[in-house]
PDB file of C-alpha atoms in Angstrom:
ATOM      1  CA  ALA A   1    -110.054  30.533 -13.313  1.00 77.00           C
ATOM      2  CA  GLN A   2    -108.483  27.760 -11.350  1.00 86.00           C
ATOM      3  CA  THR A   3    -107.601  28.387  -7.723  1.00 92.00           C
ATOM      4  CA  VAL A   4    -105.549  26.435  -5.216  1.00 96.00           C
ATOM      5  CA  THR A   5    -106.084  26.810  -1.472  1.00 97.00           C
ATOM      6  CA  GLN A   6    -103.717  25.762   1.283  1.00 97.00           C
ATOM      7  CA  SER A   7    -105.452  26.486   4.556  1.00 95.00           C
ATOM      8  CA  GLN A   8    -102.487  25.823   6.869  1.00 96.00           C
ATOM      9  CA  PRO A   9     -99.892  28.622   6.707  1.00 96.00           C
ATOM     10  CA  GLU A  10     -97.654  26.801   9.203  1.00 97.00           C
ATOM     11  CA  MET A  11     -97.370  23.320  10.604  1.00 97.00           C
ATOM     12  CA  SER A  12     -94.927  21.451  12.774  1.00 97.00           C
ATOM     13  CA  VAL A  13     -94.136  17.792  13.289  1.00 98.00           C
ATOM     14  CA  GLN A  14     -91.887  15.774  15.552  1.00 97.00           C
ATOM     15  CA  GLU A  15     -89.041  13.959  13.895  1.00 97.00           C
ATOM     16  CA  ALA A  16     -90.081  10.417  12.853  1.00 97.00           C
ATOM     17  CA  GLU A  17     -93.785  11.290  13.077  1.00 97.00           C
ATOM     18  CA  THR A  18     -96.313  11.683  10.270  1.00 98.00           C
ATOM     19  CA  VAL A  19     -97.816  14.945   9.079  1.00 98.00           C
ATOM     20  CA  THR A  20    -100.495  15.774   6.509  1.00 98.00           C
ATOM     21  CA  LEU A  21    -100.607  19.021   4.550  1.00 98.00           C
ATOM     22  CA  SER A  22    -103.963  20.053   3.090  1.00 98.00           C
ATOM     23  CA  CYS A  23    -104.772  21.396  -0.356  1.00 98.00           C
ATOM     24  CA  THR A  24    -108.035  22.036  -2.138  1.00 98.00           C
ATOM     25  CA  TYR A  25    -108.554  23.353  -5.623  1.00 97.00           C
ATOM     26  CA  ASP A  26    -111.311  24.627  -7.813  1.00 95.00           C
ATOM     27  CA  THR A  27    -111.649  23.822 -11.504  1.00 93.00           C
ATOM     28  CA  SER A  28    -114.180  23.000 -14.182  1.00 91.00           C
ATOM     29  CA  GLU A  29    -111.665  21.005 -16.205  1.00 89.00           C
ATOM     30  CA  SER A  30    -111.816  17.234 -16.223  1.00 86.00           C
ATOM     31  CA  ASP A  31    -108.232  16.558 -17.250  1.00 87.00           C
ATOM     32  CA  TYR A  32    -105.462  18.062 -15.176  1.00 90.00           C
ATOM     33  CA  TYR A  33    -102.420  17.376 -13.000  1.00 92.00           C
ATOM     34  CA  LEU A  34    -101.649  18.216  -9.406  1.00 94.00           C
ATOM     35  CA  PHE A  35     -98.241  18.706  -7.848  1.00 95.00           C
ATOM     36  CA  TRP A  36     -96.545  19.239  -4.539  1.00 97.00           C
ATOM     37  CA  TYR A  37     -93.339  21.270  -4.614  1.00 97.00           C
ATOM     38  CA  LYS A  38     -90.911  21.737  -1.749  1.00 97.00           C
ATOM     39  CA  GLN A  39     -88.835  24.884  -1.237  1.00 96.00           C
ATOM     40  CA  PRO A  40     -86.089  24.512   1.393  1.00 95.00           C
ATOM     41  CA  PRO A  41     -84.103  27.494   2.721  1.00 92.00           C
ATOM     42  CA  SER A  42     -81.846  27.239  -0.342  1.00 90.00           C
ATOM     43  CA  ARG A  43     -84.896  28.541  -2.294  1.00 92.00           C
ATOM     44  CA  GLN A  44     -84.565  25.818  -4.915  1.00 92.00           C
ATOM     45  CA  MET A  45     -88.000  24.472  -5.820  1.00 94.00           C
ATOM     46  CA  ILE A  46     -88.062  20.681  -5.810  1.00 94.00           C
ATOM     47  CA  LEU A  47     -90.863  18.530  -7.203  1.00 94.00           C
ATOM     48  CA  VAL A  48     -92.041  16.161  -4.485  1.00 96.00           C
ATOM     49  CA  ILE A  49     -94.898  14.318  -6.138  1.00 95.00           C
ATOM     50  CA  ARG A  50     -97.267  14.461  -9.095  1.00 94.00           C
ATOM     51  CA  GLN A  51    -100.810  13.154  -9.539  1.00 94.00           C
ATOM     52  CA  GLU A  52    -102.712  12.697 -12.781  1.00 91.00           C
ATOM     53  CA  ALA A  53    -106.408  13.460 -12.325  1.00 91.00           C
ATOM     54  CA  TYR A  54    -107.573  10.561 -14.455  1.00 89.00           C
ATOM     55  CA  LYS A  55    -105.725   8.068 -12.274  1.00 88.00           C
ATOM     56  CA  GLN A  56    -107.662   6.848  -9.268  1.00 85.00           C
ATOM     57  CA  GLN A  57    -104.592   5.463  -7.559  1.00 91.00           C
ATOM     58  CA  ASN A  58    -102.868   7.848  -5.182  1.00 93.00           C
ATOM     59  CA  ALA A  59     -99.284   8.726  -6.095  1.00 92.00           C
ATOM     60  CA  THR A  60     -96.453   7.683  -3.773  1.00 93.00           C
ATOM     61  CA  GLU A  61     -92.776   8.623  -3.687  1.00 93.00           C
ATOM     62  CA  ASN A  62     -90.898   6.933  -0.844  1.00 95.00           C
ATOM     63  CA  ARG A  63     -92.048   8.654   2.382  1.00 97.00           C
ATOM     64  CA  PHE A  64     -94.370  11.010   0.516  1.00 97.00           C
ATOM     65  CA  SER A  65     -97.877  10.067  -0.527  1.00 97.00           C
ATOM     66  CA  VAL A  66    -101.027  11.893  -1.504  1.00 97.00           C
ATOM     67  CA  ASN A  67    -104.697  11.477  -0.755  1.00 96.00           C
ATOM     68  CA  PHE A  68    -106.417  12.550  -3.967  1.00 96.00           C
ATOM     69  CA  GLN A  69    -110.172  12.989  -3.686  1.00 95.00           C
ATOM     70  CA  LYS A  70    -111.315  14.151  -7.121  1.00 94.00           C
ATOM     71  CA  ALA A  71    -114.971  14.695  -6.270  1.00 93.00           C
ATOM     72  CA  ALA A  72    -114.058  16.753  -3.230  1.00 95.00           C
ATOM     73  CA  LYS A  73    -111.249  18.514  -5.159  1.00 96.00           C
ATOM     74  CA  SER A  74    -108.847  17.713  -2.396  1.00 97.00           C
ATOM     75  CA  PHE A  75    -105.153  16.813  -2.705  1.00 97.00           C
ATOM     76  CA  SER A  76    -103.381  16.365   0.620  1.00 98.00           C
ATOM     77  CA  LEU A  77     -99.728  15.398   1.107  1.00 98.00           C
ATOM     78  CA  LYS A  78     -98.700  12.922   3.779  1.00 98.00           C
ATOM     79  CA  ILE A  79     -95.095  12.825   4.946  1.00 98.00           C
ATOM     80  CA  SER A  80     -94.207   9.711   6.920  1.00 97.00           C
ATOM     81  CA  ASP A  81     -91.210   9.288   9.208  1.00 97.00           C
ATOM     82  CA  SER A  82     -90.493  13.020   9.074  1.00 97.00           C
ATOM     83  CA  GLN A  83     -86.859  14.045   8.880  1.00 97.00           C
ATOM     84  CA  LEU A  84     -85.108  17.310   9.688  1.00 97.00           C
ATOM     85  CA  GLY A  85     -84.463  17.770   5.979  1.00 96.00           C
ATOM     86  CA  ASP A  86     -88.206  17.873   5.334  1.00 97.00           C
ATOM     87  CA  ALA A  87     -88.394  21.338   6.917  1.00 97.00           C
ATOM     88  CA  ALA A  88     -89.385  23.677   4.089  1.00 97.00           C
ATOM     89  CA  MET A  89     -92.184  25.576   2.402  1.00 97.00           C
ATOM     90  CA  TYR A  90     -94.550  23.241   0.595  1.00 98.00           C
ATOM     91  CA  PHE A  91     -96.609  24.437  -2.339  1.00 97.00           C
ATOM     92  CA  CYS A  92     -99.549  22.673  -3.880  1.00 97.00           C
ATOM     93  CA  ALA A  93     -99.991  23.398  -7.593  1.00 95.00           C
ATOM     94  CA  TYR A  94    -102.532  22.760 -10.346  1.00 93.00           C
ATOM     95  CA  ALA A  95    -101.847  22.328 -14.064  1.00 89.00           C
ATOM     96  CA  GLY A  96    -104.632  22.240 -16.623  1.00 85.00           C
ATOM     97  CA  ASN A  97    -104.739  24.126 -19.886  1.00 81.00           C
ATOM     98  CA  THR A  98    -102.895  27.075 -18.403  1.00 82.00           C
ATOM     99  CA  PRO A  99     -99.532  27.464 -16.686  1.00 86.00           C
ATOM    100  CA  LEU A 100     -99.095  26.115 -13.193  1.00 89.00           C
ATOM    101  CA  VAL A 101    -101.223  27.769 -10.501  1.00 92.00           C
ATOM    102  CA  PHE A 102     -99.802  27.642  -6.979  1.00 95.00           C
ATOM    103  CA  GLY A 103    -101.294  27.786  -3.524  1.00 96.00           C
ATOM    104  CA  LYS A 104     -99.965  30.182  -0.897  1.00 96.00           C
ATOM    105  CA  GLY A 105     -97.821  27.542   0.733  1.00 97.00           C
ATOM    106  CA  THR A 106     -97.449  25.782   4.081  1.00 97.00           C
ATOM    107  CA  ARG A 107     -94.305  26.236   6.127  1.00 97.00           C
ATOM    108  CA  LEU A 108     -93.376  22.930   7.759  1.00 98.00           C
ATOM    109  CA  SER A 109     -91.106  22.828  10.792  1.00 97.00           C
ATOM    110  CA  VAL A 110     -89.594  19.556  11.994  1.00 97.00           C
ATOM    111  CA  ILE A 111     -88.811  19.321  15.696  1.00 97.00           C
ATOM    112  CA  ALA A 112     -85.899  17.137  16.774  1.00 95.00           C
TER     113      ALA A 112
ATOM    114  CA  ASP B   1     -80.191  17.541 -15.392  1.00 69.00           C
ATOM    115  CA  VAL B   2     -81.920  20.668 -16.581  1.00 68.00           C
ATOM    116  CA  LYS B   3     -80.284  23.808 -15.379  1.00 90.00           C
ATOM    117  CA  VAL B   4     -82.139  27.094 -15.063  1.00 95.00           C
ATOM    118  CA  THR B   5     -79.790  29.915 -14.177  1.00 96.00           C
ATOM    119  CA  GLN B   6     -80.820  33.300 -12.870  1.00 96.00           C
ATOM    120  CA  SER B   7     -78.104  35.895 -13.215  1.00 89.00           C
ATOM    121  CA  SER B   8     -78.326  37.380  -9.727  1.00 92.00           C
ATOM    122  CA  ARG B   9     -79.200  35.877  -6.377  1.00 94.00           C
ATOM    123  CA  TYR B  10     -79.600  39.265  -4.673  1.00 96.00           C
ATOM    124  CA  LEU B  11     -80.178  42.638  -6.268  1.00 96.00           C
ATOM    125  CA  VAL B  12     -80.658  46.095  -4.771  1.00 97.00           C
ATOM    126  CA  LYS B  13     -82.023  48.884  -6.953  1.00 97.00           C
ATOM    127  CA  ARG B  14     -83.325  52.403  -6.562  1.00 97.00           C
ATOM    128  CA  THR B  15     -86.891  53.532  -7.196  1.00 97.00           C
ATOM    129  CA  GLY B  16     -87.310  54.545 -10.816  1.00 97.00           C
ATOM    130  CA  GLU B  17     -84.409  52.471 -12.142  1.00 97.00           C
ATOM    131  CA  LYS B  18     -84.852  50.137 -15.094  1.00 97.00           C
ATOM    132  CA  VAL B  19     -84.138  46.602 -13.908  1.00 97.00           C
ATOM    133  CA  PHE B  20     -83.335  43.512 -15.951  1.00 97.00           C
ATOM    134  CA  LEU B  21     -83.643  40.037 -14.478  1.00 97.00           C
ATOM    135  CA  GLU B  22     -82.063  37.409 -16.681  1.00 96.00           C
ATOM    136  CA  CYS B  23     -82.859  33.713 -16.921  1.00 97.00           C
ATOM    137  CA  VAL B  24     -81.165  31.065 -19.046  1.00 97.00           C
ATOM    138  CA  GLN B  25     -82.091  27.391 -19.455  1.00 95.00           C
ATOM    139  CA  ASP B  26     -79.945  24.738 -21.073  1.00 94.00           C
ATOM    140  CA  MET B  27     -82.449  22.054 -22.074  1.00 88.00           C
ATOM    141  CA  ASP B  28     -84.029  23.492 -25.195  1.00 88.00           C
ATOM    142  CA  HIS B  29     -87.363  23.925 -23.420  1.00 90.00           C
ATOM    143  CA  GLU B  30     -90.099  25.654 -25.367  1.00 89.00           C
ATOM    144  CA  ASN B  31     -91.773  27.279 -22.402  1.00 92.00           C
ATOM    145  CA  MET B  32     -90.430  29.731 -19.877  1.00 94.00           C
ATOM    146  CA  PHE B  33     -92.102  31.495 -16.993  1.00 95.00           C
ATOM    147  CA  TRP B  34     -91.564  34.310 -14.523  1.00 97.00           C
ATOM    148  CA  TYR B  35     -93.187  34.029 -11.112  1.00 97.00           C
ATOM    149  CA  ARG B  36     -93.129  36.401  -8.201  1.00 97.00           C
ATOM    150  CA  GLN B  37     -93.042  34.956  -4.664  1.00 97.00           C
ATOM    151  CA  ASP B  38     -94.203  36.945  -1.635  1.00 96.00           C
ATOM    152  CA  PRO B  39     -94.763  35.693   1.927  1.00 92.00           C
ATOM    153  CA  GLY B  40     -98.368  34.662   2.419  1.00 91.00           C
ATOM    154  CA  LEU B  41     -99.170  35.024  -1.272  1.00 93.00           C
ATOM    155  CA  GLY B  42     -97.357  32.050  -2.761  1.00 94.00           C
ATOM    156  CA  LEU B  43     -96.138  32.148  -6.349  1.00 95.00           C
ATOM    157  CA  ARG B  44     -97.941  34.365  -8.813  1.00 96.00           C
ATOM    158  CA  LEU B  45     -97.395  34.246 -12.569  1.00 95.00           C
ATOM    159  CA  ILE B  46     -96.138  37.468 -14.156  1.00 97.00           C
ATOM    160  CA  TYR B  47     -95.459  36.476 -17.771  1.00 97.00           C
ATOM    161  CA  PHE B  48     -94.770  33.354 -19.743  1.00 94.00           C
ATOM    162  CA  SER B  49     -93.502  32.503 -23.195  1.00 94.00           C
ATOM    163  CA  TYR B  50     -94.137  29.424 -25.322  1.00 90.00           C
ATOM    164  CA  ASP B  51     -91.770  30.295 -28.160  1.00 88.00           C
ATOM    165  CA  VAL B  52     -89.097  32.743 -29.207  1.00 90.00           C
ATOM    166  CA  LYS B  53     -90.468  36.269 -29.474  1.00 86.00           C
ATOM    167  CA  MET B  54     -93.816  35.106 -28.063  1.00 89.00           C
ATOM    168  CA  LYS B  55     -95.123  36.258 -24.707  1.00 93.00           C
ATOM    169  CA  GLU B  56     -98.326  36.029 -22.745  1.00 93.00           C
ATOM    170  CA  LYS B  57     -99.476  37.938 -19.694  1.00 95.00           C
ATOM    171  CA  GLY B  58     -99.924  36.058 -16.489  1.00 94.00           C
ATOM    172  CA  ASP B  59    -101.958  37.069 -13.468  1.00 93.00           C
ATOM    173  CA  ILE B  60     -99.932  40.125 -12.410  1.00 96.00           C
ATOM    174  CA  PRO B  61     -98.207  41.667 -15.463  1.00 96.00           C
ATOM    175  CA  GLU B  62     -98.634  45.329 -14.480  1.00 96.00           C
ATOM    176  CA  GLY B  63     -95.326  47.137 -14.174  1.00 96.00           C
ATOM    177  CA  TYR B  64     -93.391  44.373 -15.943  1.00 97.00           C
ATOM    178  CA  SER B  65     -92.417  43.429 -19.463  1.00 97.00           C
ATOM    179  CA  VAL B  66     -90.448  40.512 -20.882  1.00 97.00           C
ATOM    180  CA  SER B  67     -88.151  39.704 -23.749  1.00 96.00           C
ATOM    181  CA  ARG B  68     -87.369  36.405 -25.418  1.00 96.00           C
ATOM    182  CA  GLU B  69     -85.018  36.925 -28.336  1.00 94.00           C
ATOM    183  CA  LYS B  70     -83.411  33.492 -28.040  1.00 95.00           C
ATOM    184  CA  LYS B  71     -85.002  30.222 -27.020  1.00 93.00           C
ATOM    185  CA  GLU B  72     -82.785  29.718 -23.997  1.00 95.00           C
ATOM    186  CA  ARG B  73     -83.096  33.193 -22.526  1.00 96.00           C
ATOM    187  CA  PHE B  74     -86.098  34.907 -20.958  1.00 97.00           C
ATOM    188  CA  SER B  75     -85.674  38.345 -19.441  1.00 97.00           C
ATOM    189  CA  LEU B  76     -87.980  40.132 -17.020  1.00 98.00           C
ATOM    190  CA  ILE B  77     -87.890  43.925 -17.201  1.00 98.00           C
ATOM    191  CA  LEU B  78     -89.057  46.400 -14.619  1.00 97.00           C
ATOM    192  CA  GLU B  79     -89.354  49.603 -16.629  1.00 94.00           C
ATOM    193  CA  SER B  80     -89.377  51.876 -13.576  1.00 96.00           C
ATOM    194  CA  ALA B  81     -88.825  49.957 -10.373  1.00 97.00           C
ATOM    195  CA  SER B  82     -91.073  50.720  -7.423  1.00 97.00           C
ATOM    196  CA  THR B  83     -90.889  49.679  -3.790  1.00 97.00           C
ATOM    197  CA  ASN B  84     -93.908  47.386  -4.179  1.00 97.00           C
ATOM    198  CA  GLN B  85     -91.872  45.324  -6.618  1.00 98.00           C
ATOM    199  CA  THR B  86     -89.531  44.260  -3.825  1.00 98.00           C
ATOM    200  CA  SER B  87     -89.918  40.504  -3.953  1.00 98.00           C
ATOM    201  CA  MET B  88     -88.374  37.172  -4.859  1.00 97.00           C
ATOM    202  CA  TYR B  89     -88.512  36.418  -8.565  1.00 98.00           C
ATOM    203  CA  LEU B  90     -88.423  32.845  -9.803  1.00 97.00           C
ATOM    204  CA  CYS B  91     -87.805  31.791 -13.377  1.00 97.00           C
ATOM    205  CA  ALA B  92     -88.895  28.370 -14.624  1.00 95.00           C
ATOM    206  CA  SER B  93     -88.940  26.339 -17.818  1.00 93.00           C
ATOM    207  CA  SER B  94     -90.786  23.280 -19.083  1.00 90.00           C
ATOM    208  CA  LEU B  95     -91.412  21.199 -22.156  1.00 82.00           C
ATOM    209  CA  SER B  96     -95.132  21.943 -22.068  1.00 65.00           C
ATOM    210  CA  MET B  97     -97.543  24.379 -20.473  1.00 58.00           C
ATOM    211  CA  GLY B  98     -98.502  21.856 -17.875  1.00 52.00           C
ATOM    212  CA  GLN B  99    -101.335  20.114 -19.587  1.00 56.00           C
ATOM    213  CA  GLY B 100     -98.942  17.291 -20.361  1.00 59.00           C
ATOM    214  CA  GLY B 101     -98.091  17.031 -16.710  1.00 68.00           C
ATOM    215  CA  GLU B 102     -94.535  18.120 -17.348  1.00 75.00           C
ATOM    216  CA  LYS B 103     -92.826  19.446 -14.298  1.00 82.00           C
ATOM    217  CA  LEU B 104     -91.385  22.919 -14.092  1.00 88.00           C
ATOM    218  CA  PHE B 105     -87.663  23.356 -13.605  1.00 92.00           C
ATOM    219  CA  PHE B 106     -86.890  26.391 -11.470  1.00 95.00           C
ATOM    220  CA  GLY B 107     -83.967  28.707 -11.042  1.00 95.00           C
ATOM    221  CA  SER B 108     -82.803  29.502  -7.528  1.00 94.00           C
ATOM    222  CA  GLY B 109     -84.493  32.890  -7.486  1.00 95.00           C
ATOM    223  CA  THR B 110     -83.501  36.542  -7.415  1.00 97.00           C
ATOM    224  CA  GLN B 111     -84.314  38.475  -4.255  1.00 97.00           C
ATOM    225  CA  LEU B 112     -84.882  42.030  -5.463  1.00 98.00           C
ATOM    226  CA  SER B 113     -84.986  44.962  -3.077  1.00 98.00           C
ATOM    227  CA  VAL B 114     -86.144  48.335  -4.403  1.00 97.00           C
ATOM    228  CA  LEU B 115     -85.198  51.226  -2.145  1.00 97.00           C
TER     229      LEU B 115
END
């Protein structure tokens, strides 16, 4: 079974600084997708970024980018120019031939 | 935009009660999911459905059942609620199971407390 590991339960970052959230996964599949979801205090899950495993190029969405290392099964999220609105729970997730599998989450605090 | 609506934002029930959590989506999605979210445990899949009247067990189905009589509605049922089922429940829908890379659309969650 696929597993997703987020080793940082909590992190903090100064406003305008850069922070990287870690995620590793385990799978025997060759074709899959990886996601980062954000859950602010409103509880609404928001898709931040998506990576297709067969694409070598790292996905980018404005201030959010990923470092996808397929051989190492690593999928970290970098948030640049952090803003107060980035404070939330962040979940890494894996999608292969089964429904989405989530990590345990990283709570990000942004310090003004 | 896809809308996934969960009928209650907060719910308080007694031990032993039968509890229904309702979820409705408005985008004709084939697939619907129920996840449970607990601090330090992330989101865990309870049940999912890929078609009307079809259901599949997820990772933690014990103590739960589901119903999907209409495509847009997916209900989670706690036959006899217990205190260890106190949790946040998230419903989601998608066009595919995930192998197509389709994103999940989530409801805003139901925080259930069983006393």
